[in-house]
Coordinates of C-alpha atoms and ligand atoms in Angstrom, one line a residue:
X470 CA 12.2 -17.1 -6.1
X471 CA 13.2 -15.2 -9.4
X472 CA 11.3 -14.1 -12.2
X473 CA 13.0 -15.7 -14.7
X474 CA 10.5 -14.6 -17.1
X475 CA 10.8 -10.8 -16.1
X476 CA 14.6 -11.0 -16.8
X477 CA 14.1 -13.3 -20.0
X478 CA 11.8 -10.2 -21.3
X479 CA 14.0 -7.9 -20.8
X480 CA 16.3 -9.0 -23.0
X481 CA 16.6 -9.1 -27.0
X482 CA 15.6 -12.3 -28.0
X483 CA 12.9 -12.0 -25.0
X484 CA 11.4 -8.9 -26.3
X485 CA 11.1 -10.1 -29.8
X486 CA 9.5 -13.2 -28.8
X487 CA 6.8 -11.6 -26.4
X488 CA 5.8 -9.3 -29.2
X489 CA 5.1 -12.0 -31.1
X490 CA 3.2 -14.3 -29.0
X491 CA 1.4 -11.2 -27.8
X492 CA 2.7 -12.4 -24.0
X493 CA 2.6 -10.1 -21.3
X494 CA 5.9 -7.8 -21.4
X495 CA 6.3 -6.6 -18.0
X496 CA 9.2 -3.9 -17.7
X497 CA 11.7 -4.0 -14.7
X498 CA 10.0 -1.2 -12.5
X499 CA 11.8 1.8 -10.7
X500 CA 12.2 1.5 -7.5
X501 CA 13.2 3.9 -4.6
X502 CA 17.1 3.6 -3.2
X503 CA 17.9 5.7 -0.5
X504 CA 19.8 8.8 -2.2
X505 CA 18.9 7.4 -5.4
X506 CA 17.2 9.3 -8.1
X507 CA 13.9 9.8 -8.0
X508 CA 11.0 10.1 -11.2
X509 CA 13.2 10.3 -14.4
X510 CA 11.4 13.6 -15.5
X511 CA 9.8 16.8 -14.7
X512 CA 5.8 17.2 -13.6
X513 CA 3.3 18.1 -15.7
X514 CA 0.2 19.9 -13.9
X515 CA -3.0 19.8 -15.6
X516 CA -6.4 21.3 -14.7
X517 CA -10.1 20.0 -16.0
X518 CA -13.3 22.2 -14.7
X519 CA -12.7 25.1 -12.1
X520 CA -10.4 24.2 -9.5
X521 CA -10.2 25.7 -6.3
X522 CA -7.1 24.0 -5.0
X523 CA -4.3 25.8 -4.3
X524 CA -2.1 22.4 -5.5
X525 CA 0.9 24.4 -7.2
X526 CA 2.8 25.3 -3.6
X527 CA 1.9 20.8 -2.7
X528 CA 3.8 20.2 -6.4
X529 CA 6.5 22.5 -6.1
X530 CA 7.5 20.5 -2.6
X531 CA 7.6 17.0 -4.1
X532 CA 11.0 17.8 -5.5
X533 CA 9.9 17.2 -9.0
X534 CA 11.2 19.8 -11.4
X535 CA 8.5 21.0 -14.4
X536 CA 8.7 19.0 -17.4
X537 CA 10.1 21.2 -20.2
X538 CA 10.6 18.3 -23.0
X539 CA 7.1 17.0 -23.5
X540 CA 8.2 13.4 -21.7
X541 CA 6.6 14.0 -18.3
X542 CA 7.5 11.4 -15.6
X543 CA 4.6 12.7 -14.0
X544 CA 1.1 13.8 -14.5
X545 CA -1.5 15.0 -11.8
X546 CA -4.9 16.4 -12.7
X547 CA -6.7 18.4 -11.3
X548 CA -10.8 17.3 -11.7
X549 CA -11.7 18.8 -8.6
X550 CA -14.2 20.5 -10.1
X551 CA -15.7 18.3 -12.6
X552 CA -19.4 18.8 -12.0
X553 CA -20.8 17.1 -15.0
X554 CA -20.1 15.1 -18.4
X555 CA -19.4 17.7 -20.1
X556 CA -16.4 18.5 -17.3
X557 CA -15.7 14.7 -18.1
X558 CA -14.3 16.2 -21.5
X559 CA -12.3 18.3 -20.4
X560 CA -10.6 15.2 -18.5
X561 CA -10.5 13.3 -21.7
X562 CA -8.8 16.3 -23.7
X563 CA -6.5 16.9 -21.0
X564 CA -5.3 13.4 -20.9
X565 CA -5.8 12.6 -24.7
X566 CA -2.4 14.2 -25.6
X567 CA -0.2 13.3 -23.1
X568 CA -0.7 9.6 -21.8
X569 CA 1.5 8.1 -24.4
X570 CA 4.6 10.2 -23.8
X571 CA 4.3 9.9 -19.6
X572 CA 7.8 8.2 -19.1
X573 CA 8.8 4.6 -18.2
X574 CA 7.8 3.4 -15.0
X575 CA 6.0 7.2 -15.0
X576 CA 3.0 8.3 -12.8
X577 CA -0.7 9.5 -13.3
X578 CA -2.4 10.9 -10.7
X579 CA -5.7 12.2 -10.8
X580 CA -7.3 14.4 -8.1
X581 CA -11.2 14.1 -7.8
X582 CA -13.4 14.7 -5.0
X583 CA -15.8 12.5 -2.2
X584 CA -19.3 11.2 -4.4
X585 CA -22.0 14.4 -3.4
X586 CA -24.8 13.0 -1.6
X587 CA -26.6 16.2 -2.5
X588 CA -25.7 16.3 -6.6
X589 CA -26.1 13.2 -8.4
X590 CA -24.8 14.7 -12.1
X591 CA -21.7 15.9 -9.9
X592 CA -21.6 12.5 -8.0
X593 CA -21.8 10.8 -11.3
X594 CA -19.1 12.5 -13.1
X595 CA -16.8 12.4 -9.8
X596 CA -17.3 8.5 -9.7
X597 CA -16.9 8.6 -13.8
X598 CA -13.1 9.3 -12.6
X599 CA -13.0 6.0 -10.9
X600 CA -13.9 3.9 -13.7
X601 CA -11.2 6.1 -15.8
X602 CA -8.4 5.8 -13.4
X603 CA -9.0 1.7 -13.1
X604 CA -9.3 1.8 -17.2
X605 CA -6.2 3.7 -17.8
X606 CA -3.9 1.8 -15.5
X607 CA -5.0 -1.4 -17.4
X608 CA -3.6 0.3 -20.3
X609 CA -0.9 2.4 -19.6
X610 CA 2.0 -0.1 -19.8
X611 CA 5.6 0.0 -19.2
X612 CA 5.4 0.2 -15.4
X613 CA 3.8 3.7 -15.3
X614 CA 1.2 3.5 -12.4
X615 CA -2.3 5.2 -12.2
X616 CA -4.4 6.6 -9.2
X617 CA -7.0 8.5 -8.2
X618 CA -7.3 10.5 -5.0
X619 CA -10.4 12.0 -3.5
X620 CA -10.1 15.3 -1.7
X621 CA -12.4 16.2 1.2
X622 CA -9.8 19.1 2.2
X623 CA -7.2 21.1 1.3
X624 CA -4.5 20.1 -1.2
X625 CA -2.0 20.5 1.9
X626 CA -3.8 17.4 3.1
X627 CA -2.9 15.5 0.5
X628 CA 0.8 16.2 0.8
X629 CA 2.1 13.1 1.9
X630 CA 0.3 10.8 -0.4
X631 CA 0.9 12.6 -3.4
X632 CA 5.1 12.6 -2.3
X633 CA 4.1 8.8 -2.3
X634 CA 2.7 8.4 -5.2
X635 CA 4.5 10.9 -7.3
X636 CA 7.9 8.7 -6.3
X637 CA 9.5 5.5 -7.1
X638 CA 8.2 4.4 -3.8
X639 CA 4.6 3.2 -4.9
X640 CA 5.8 1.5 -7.8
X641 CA 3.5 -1.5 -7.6
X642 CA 0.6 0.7 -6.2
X643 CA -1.3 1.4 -9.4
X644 CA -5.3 1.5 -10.2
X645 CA -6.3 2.9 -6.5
X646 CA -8.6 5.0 -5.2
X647 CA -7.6 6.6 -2.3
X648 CA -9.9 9.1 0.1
X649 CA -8.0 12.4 1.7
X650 CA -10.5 13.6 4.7
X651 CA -10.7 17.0 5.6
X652 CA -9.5 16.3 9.8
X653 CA -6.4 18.5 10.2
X654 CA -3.4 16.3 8.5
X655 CA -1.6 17.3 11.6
X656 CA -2.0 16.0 15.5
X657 CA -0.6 17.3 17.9
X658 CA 2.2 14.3 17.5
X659 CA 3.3 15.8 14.4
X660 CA 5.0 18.2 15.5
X661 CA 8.0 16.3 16.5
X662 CA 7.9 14.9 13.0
X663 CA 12.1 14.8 12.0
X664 CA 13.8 16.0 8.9
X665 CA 12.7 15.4 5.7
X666 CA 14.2 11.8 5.1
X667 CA 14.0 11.0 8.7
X668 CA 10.8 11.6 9.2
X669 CA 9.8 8.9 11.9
X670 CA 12.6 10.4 14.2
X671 CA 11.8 9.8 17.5
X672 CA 9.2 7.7 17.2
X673 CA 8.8 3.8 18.3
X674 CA 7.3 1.2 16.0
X675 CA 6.2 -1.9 16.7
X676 CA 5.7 -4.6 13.6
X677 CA 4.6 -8.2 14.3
X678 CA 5.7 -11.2 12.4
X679 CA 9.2 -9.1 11.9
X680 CA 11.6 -11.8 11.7
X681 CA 11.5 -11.9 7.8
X682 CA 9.4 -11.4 4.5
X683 CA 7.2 -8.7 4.5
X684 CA 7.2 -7.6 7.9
X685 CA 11.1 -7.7 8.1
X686 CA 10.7 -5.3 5.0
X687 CA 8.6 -3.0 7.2
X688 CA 10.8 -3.2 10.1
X689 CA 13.7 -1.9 7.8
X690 CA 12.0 0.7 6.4
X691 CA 10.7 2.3 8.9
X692 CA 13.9 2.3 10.7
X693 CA 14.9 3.8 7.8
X694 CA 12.8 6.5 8.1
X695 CA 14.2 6.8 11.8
X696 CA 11.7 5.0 13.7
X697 CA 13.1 2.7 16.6
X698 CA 11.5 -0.6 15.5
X699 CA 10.8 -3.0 17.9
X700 CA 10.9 -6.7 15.9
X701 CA 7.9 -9.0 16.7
X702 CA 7.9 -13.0 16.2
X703 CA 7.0 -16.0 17.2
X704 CA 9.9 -17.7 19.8
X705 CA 10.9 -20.3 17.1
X706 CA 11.9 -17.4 14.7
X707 CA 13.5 -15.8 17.4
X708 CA 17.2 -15.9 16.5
X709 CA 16.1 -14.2 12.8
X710 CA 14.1 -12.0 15.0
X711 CA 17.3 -11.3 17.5
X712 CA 19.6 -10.7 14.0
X713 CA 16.8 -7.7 11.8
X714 CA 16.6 -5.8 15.0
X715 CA 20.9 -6.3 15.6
X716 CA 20.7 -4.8 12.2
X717 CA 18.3 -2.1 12.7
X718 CA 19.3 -0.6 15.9
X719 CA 16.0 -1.8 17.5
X720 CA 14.6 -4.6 19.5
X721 CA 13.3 -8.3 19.3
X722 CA 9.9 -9.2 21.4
X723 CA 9.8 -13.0 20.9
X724 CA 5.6 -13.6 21.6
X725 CA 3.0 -15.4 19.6
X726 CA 0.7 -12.6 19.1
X727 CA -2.1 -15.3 19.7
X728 CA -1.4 -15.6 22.8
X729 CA -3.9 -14.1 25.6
X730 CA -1.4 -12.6 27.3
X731 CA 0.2 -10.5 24.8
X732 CA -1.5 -7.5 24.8
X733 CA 0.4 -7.3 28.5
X734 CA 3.5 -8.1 27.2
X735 CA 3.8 -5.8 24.7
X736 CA 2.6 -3.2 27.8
X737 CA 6.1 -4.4 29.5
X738 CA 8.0 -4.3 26.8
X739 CA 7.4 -0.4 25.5
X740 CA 6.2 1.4 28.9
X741 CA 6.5 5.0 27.6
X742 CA 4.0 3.8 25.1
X743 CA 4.5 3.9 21.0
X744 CA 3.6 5.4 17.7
X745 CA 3.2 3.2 15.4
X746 CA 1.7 -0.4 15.2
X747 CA 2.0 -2.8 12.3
X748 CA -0.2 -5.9 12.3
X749 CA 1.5 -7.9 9.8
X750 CA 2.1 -11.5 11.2
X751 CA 0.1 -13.7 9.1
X752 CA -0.2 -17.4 8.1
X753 CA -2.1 -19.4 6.0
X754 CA -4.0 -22.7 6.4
X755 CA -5.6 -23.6 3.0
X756 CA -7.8 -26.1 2.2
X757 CA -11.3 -25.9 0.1
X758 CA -14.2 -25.1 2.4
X759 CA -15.7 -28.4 2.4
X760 CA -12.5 -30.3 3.3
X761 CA -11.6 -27.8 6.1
X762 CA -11.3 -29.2 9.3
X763 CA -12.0 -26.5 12.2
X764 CA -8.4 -27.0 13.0
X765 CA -7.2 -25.5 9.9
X766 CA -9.9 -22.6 10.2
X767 CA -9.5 -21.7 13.6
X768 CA -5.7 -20.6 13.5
X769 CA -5.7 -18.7 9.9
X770 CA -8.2 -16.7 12.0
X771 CA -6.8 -16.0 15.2
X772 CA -3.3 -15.2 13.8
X773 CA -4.3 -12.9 11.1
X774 CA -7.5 -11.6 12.8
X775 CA -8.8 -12.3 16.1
X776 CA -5.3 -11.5 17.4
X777 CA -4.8 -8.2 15.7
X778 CA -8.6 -6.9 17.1
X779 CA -7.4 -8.0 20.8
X780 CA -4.0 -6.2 20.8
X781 CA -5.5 -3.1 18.8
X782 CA -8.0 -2.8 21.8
X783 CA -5.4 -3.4 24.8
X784 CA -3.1 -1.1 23.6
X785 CA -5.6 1.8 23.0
X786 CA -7.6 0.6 26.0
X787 CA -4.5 1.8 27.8
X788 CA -3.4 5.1 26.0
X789 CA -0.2 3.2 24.7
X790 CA -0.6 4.6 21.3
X791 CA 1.0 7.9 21.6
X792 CA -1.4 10.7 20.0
X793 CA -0.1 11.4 16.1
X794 CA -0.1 7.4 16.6
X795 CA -0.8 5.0 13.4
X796 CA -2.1 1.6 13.2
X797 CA -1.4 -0.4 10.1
X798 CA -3.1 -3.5 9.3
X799 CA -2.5 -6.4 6.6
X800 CA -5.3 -7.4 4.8
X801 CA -4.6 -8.9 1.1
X802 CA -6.5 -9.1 -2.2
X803 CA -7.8 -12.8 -1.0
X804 CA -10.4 -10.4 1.3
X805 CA -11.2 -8.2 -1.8
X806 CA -12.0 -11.0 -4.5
X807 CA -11.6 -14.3 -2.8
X808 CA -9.2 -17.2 -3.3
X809 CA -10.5 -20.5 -3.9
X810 CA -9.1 -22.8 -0.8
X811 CA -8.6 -20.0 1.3
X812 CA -11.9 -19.3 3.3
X813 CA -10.4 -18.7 6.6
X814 CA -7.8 -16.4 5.1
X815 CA -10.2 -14.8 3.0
X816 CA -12.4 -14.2 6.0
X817 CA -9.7 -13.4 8.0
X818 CA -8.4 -10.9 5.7
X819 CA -12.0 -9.2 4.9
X820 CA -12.5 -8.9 8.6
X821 CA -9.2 -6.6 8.9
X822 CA -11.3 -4.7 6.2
X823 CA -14.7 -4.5 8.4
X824 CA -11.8 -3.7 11.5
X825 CA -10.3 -0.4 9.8
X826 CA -13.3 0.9 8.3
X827 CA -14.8 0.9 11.6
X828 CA -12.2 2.0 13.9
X829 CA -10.8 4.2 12.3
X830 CA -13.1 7.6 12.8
X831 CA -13.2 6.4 17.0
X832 CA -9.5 6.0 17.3
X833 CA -9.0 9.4 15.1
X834 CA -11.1 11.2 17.3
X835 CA -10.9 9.4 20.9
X836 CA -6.9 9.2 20.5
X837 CA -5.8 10.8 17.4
X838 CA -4.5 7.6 15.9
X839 CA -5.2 6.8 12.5
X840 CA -6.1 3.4 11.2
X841 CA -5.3 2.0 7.8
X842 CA -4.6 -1.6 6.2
X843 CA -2.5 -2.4 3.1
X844 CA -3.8 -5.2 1.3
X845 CA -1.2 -6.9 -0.9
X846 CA -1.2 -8.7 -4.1
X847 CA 1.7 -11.1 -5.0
X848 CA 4.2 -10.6 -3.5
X849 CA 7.8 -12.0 -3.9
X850 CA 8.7 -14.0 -0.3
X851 CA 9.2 -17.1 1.1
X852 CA 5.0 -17.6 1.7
X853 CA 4.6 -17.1 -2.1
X854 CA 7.4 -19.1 -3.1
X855 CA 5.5 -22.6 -1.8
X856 CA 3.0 -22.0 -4.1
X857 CA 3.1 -24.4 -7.1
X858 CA 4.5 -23.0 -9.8
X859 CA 1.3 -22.6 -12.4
X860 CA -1.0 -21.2 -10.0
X861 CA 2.6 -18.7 -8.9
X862 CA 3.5 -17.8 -12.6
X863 CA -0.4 -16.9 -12.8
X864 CA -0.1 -14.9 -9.5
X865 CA 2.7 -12.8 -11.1
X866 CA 1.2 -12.1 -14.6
X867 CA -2.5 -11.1 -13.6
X868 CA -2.2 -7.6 -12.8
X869 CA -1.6 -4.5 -15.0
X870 CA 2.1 -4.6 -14.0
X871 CA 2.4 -8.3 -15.1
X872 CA 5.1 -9.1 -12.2
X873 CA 4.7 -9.8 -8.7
X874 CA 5.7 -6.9 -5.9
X875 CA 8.7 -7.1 -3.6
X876 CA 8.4 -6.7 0.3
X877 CA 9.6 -3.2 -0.1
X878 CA 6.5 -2.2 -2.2
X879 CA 4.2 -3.3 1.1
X880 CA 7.0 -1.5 3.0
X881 CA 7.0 1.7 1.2
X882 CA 3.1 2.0 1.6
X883 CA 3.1 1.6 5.2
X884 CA 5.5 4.3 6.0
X885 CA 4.1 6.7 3.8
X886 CA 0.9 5.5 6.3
X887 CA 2.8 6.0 8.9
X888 CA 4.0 9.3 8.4
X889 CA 3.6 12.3 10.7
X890 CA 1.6 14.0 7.3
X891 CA -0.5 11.0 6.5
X892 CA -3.0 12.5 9.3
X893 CA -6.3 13.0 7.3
X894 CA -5.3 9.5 5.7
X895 CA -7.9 7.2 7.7
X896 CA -10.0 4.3 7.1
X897 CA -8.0 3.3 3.6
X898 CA -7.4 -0.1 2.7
X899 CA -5.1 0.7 0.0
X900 CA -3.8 -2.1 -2.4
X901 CA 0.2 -3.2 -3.0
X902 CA -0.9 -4.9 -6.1
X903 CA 0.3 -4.1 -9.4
X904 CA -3.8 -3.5 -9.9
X905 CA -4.4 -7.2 -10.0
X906 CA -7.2 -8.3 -11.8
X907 CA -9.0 -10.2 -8.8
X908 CA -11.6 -7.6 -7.1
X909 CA -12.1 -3.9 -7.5
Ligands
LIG1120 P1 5.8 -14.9 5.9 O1 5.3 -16.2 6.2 O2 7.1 -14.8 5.1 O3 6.1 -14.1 7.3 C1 5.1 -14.0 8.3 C2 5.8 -13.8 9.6 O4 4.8 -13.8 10.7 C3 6.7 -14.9 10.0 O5 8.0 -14.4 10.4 C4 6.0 -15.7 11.1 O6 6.9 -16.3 12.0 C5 5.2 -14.6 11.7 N1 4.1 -15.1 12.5 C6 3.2 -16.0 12.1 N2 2.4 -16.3 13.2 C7 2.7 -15.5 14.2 C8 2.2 -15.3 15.5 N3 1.2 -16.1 16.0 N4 2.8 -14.4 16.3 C9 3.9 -13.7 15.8 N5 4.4 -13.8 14.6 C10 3.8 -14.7 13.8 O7 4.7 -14.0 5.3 P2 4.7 -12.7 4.3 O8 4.5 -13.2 2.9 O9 5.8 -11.9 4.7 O10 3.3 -12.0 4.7 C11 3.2 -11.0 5.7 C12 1.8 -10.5 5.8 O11 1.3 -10.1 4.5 C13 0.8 -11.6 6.2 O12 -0.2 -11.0 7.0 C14 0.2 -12.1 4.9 O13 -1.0 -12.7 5.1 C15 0.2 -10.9 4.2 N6 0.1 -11.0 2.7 C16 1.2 -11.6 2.0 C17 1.1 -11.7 0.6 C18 2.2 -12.3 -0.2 O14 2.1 -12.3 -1.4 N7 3.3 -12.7 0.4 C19 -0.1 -11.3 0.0 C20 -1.1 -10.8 0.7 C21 -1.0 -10.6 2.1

């Protein structure tokens, strides 16, 4: 379904009138194209406190050149080593000056570090960041994104995430917090990582509910990115299933992941194992709580929960997930802040929460597999499309992006996930959300 309002504001007439009525102008966001540009402008490194990161080498590899005209299309800084309030000044004047010139559709990134369960001025200042970053990307405007990520380790760690975020490839990832540990980013599976665009050479992904929207998205990305992608979907979506993996060089597995036997057939299907799982299939059922019959509840959570803990434990029960391996899971915003008539996918979608936060130190150590969700916001696809078109137009305008996402914005975040350098990335349940206004 278009954004007609989107288009209508980009134009003259639209512009004037949106100024005016003091309506939300959102502006057509950069996105990444495969050979296509990347930021439209240099990087501007800043430092607040006493850093002991040794970031510059991490910068110089992103590809982004120094910003020489005062118009940065990308700021990162450094607050490793605010301690204090009065380090929380130095933040402010290193920010004061430049936020306003940061490009169109430009990037902020700030670098802080885990709260200090020892130091509660230097845990206080560190979690100061987290209200600024969240405050800033409410304000910021014209598409530019803001987000804050918390080092345990080395900057090298951090490598893959900031490529992410420091590209048009997280363009509707803005306002998050995301944690770097400080395991080794590498396991032993990443050293067969491929070339720098290929990067998921040689390796096999799986991705339920593949057949279209999202997880179609994922399929295609990931393939693009040189993973063999093996395309998961019900039997009645089966000939779209049969045509995305035609088009991707991979496989269709028609199964309904519900199914008790699928675990087994998913054993079958990939018998040298795999590297990357994406639990995406998802459905909804919605009805308010008191008007839920159990028939409405008891498939919202077996699709998008019960199904995904089941094949998670008979695949690593049986060493399928090759070490280096990722899981991604789909949560949404609906588990974060709740969705009136949506109980069971609200549940649903918090338990993936309770599901990655808890597996994922095991399944790092017991198999060197790391485990992550993406929770998305609105996003443009056929699921979001049925919804009537108030409560959609509402959808698309609450968050500091004022538009909805497309399928490649989930897409982009779970193969920057999945990546062979996205090791000491684990537990995260990272938003695709525009930073909606629902939840934290
Ligand atoms: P969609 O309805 O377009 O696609 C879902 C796919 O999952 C379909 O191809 C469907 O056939 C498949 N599927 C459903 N039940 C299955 C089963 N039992 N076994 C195998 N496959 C099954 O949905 P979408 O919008 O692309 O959403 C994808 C995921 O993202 C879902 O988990 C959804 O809950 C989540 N999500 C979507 C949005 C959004 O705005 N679209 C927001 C938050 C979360």
């Amino acid at each position: 379904m278009a954004d007609r309002y989107l288009s209508f504001t980009g134009t003259a007439p639209g512009r004037f009138l949106t100024r005016r009525l003091g309506l939300p102008r959102p502006a057509a966001l950069t996105r990444h194209t495969p050979g296509g540009p990347g930021l439209d402008g240099g990087l501007l490194h800043l430092t607040a406190g006493t850093s002991a990161l040794d970031l510059a080498p991490v910068l110089a590899r992103t590809g982004l050149g120094t910003d020489e005209d005062g118009r940065p299309a990308a700021v990162v800084l450094d607050a490793t080593g605010v301690r204090d309030v009065d380090g929380l000044a130095e933040v402010h004047a290193a920010l004061h000056p430049v936020v306003r010139s940061v490009t169109t559709s430009g990037r902020i990134v700030v670098l802080g570090t885990p709260p200090d369960p020892d130091d509660h001025h230097r845990a206080a200042a560190q979690q100061a960041l987290e209200g600024l970053t969240r405050s800033l990307g409410k304000e910021t405007g014209q598409g530019r994104t803001v987000n804050l990520v918390r080092l345990a380790g080395t900057a090298a760690a951090a490598e893959s995430t900031l490529r992410f975020l420091l590209s048009p490839k997280s363009a509707y990832v803005s306002g998050q917090v995301i944690d770097i540990g400080a395991a080794p980013h590498t396991t032993p599976g990443d050293t067969a990582a491929g070339p720098g665009d290929r990067p998921l050479t040689g390796r096999t992904a799986l991705v339920t509910g593949a057949a279209r929207g999202i997880g179609e998205a994922v399929a295609e990305t990931l393939a693009r990115d040189g993973a063999r992608v093996v395309v998961l979907d019900v039997p009645q979506a089966g000939q779209d299933a049969a045509r995305v993996a035609e088009r991707l060089g991979g496989t269709a597995l028609t199964l309904d992941i519900t199914a008790a036997h699928a675990g087994r057939r998913i054993l079958e299907a990939l018998p040298d194992g795999l590297d990357i799982l994406v639990h995406n299939a998802g459905i909804t059922r919605d009805r308010r709580l008191a008007n839920m019959p159990a028939d409405r509840w008891a498939p919202v959570l077996d699709v998008n929960l019960a199904s995904v803990l089941r094949t998670t434990d008979t695949l690593l029960d049986a060493g399928a997930l090759r070490p280096g391996g990722r899981i991604v899971a789909t949560s949404s915003i609906a588990g974060i802040a709740g969705n009136a008539g949506q109980t069971n996918y609200g549940a649903a979608k918090a338990g993936i929460i309770g599901l990655v936060r808890s597996l994922a130190p095991r399944a790092l150590a017991a198999h060197g597999v790391t485990v992550n969700a993406v929770a998305p916001g609105f996003i443009e696809t056929k699921m979001t499309a049925a919804v009537p078109l108030l409560i959609r137009e509402a959808g698309r305008r609450m968050n500091s992006l004022a538009q909805g996402g497309l399928p490649a914005d989930v897409a982009e975040t779970t193969a920057w996930l999945a990546h062979p350098g996205s090791g000491a990335v684990n537990g995260q349940v990272v938003r695709v959300c525009g930073q909606s206004l629902l939840g934290a």
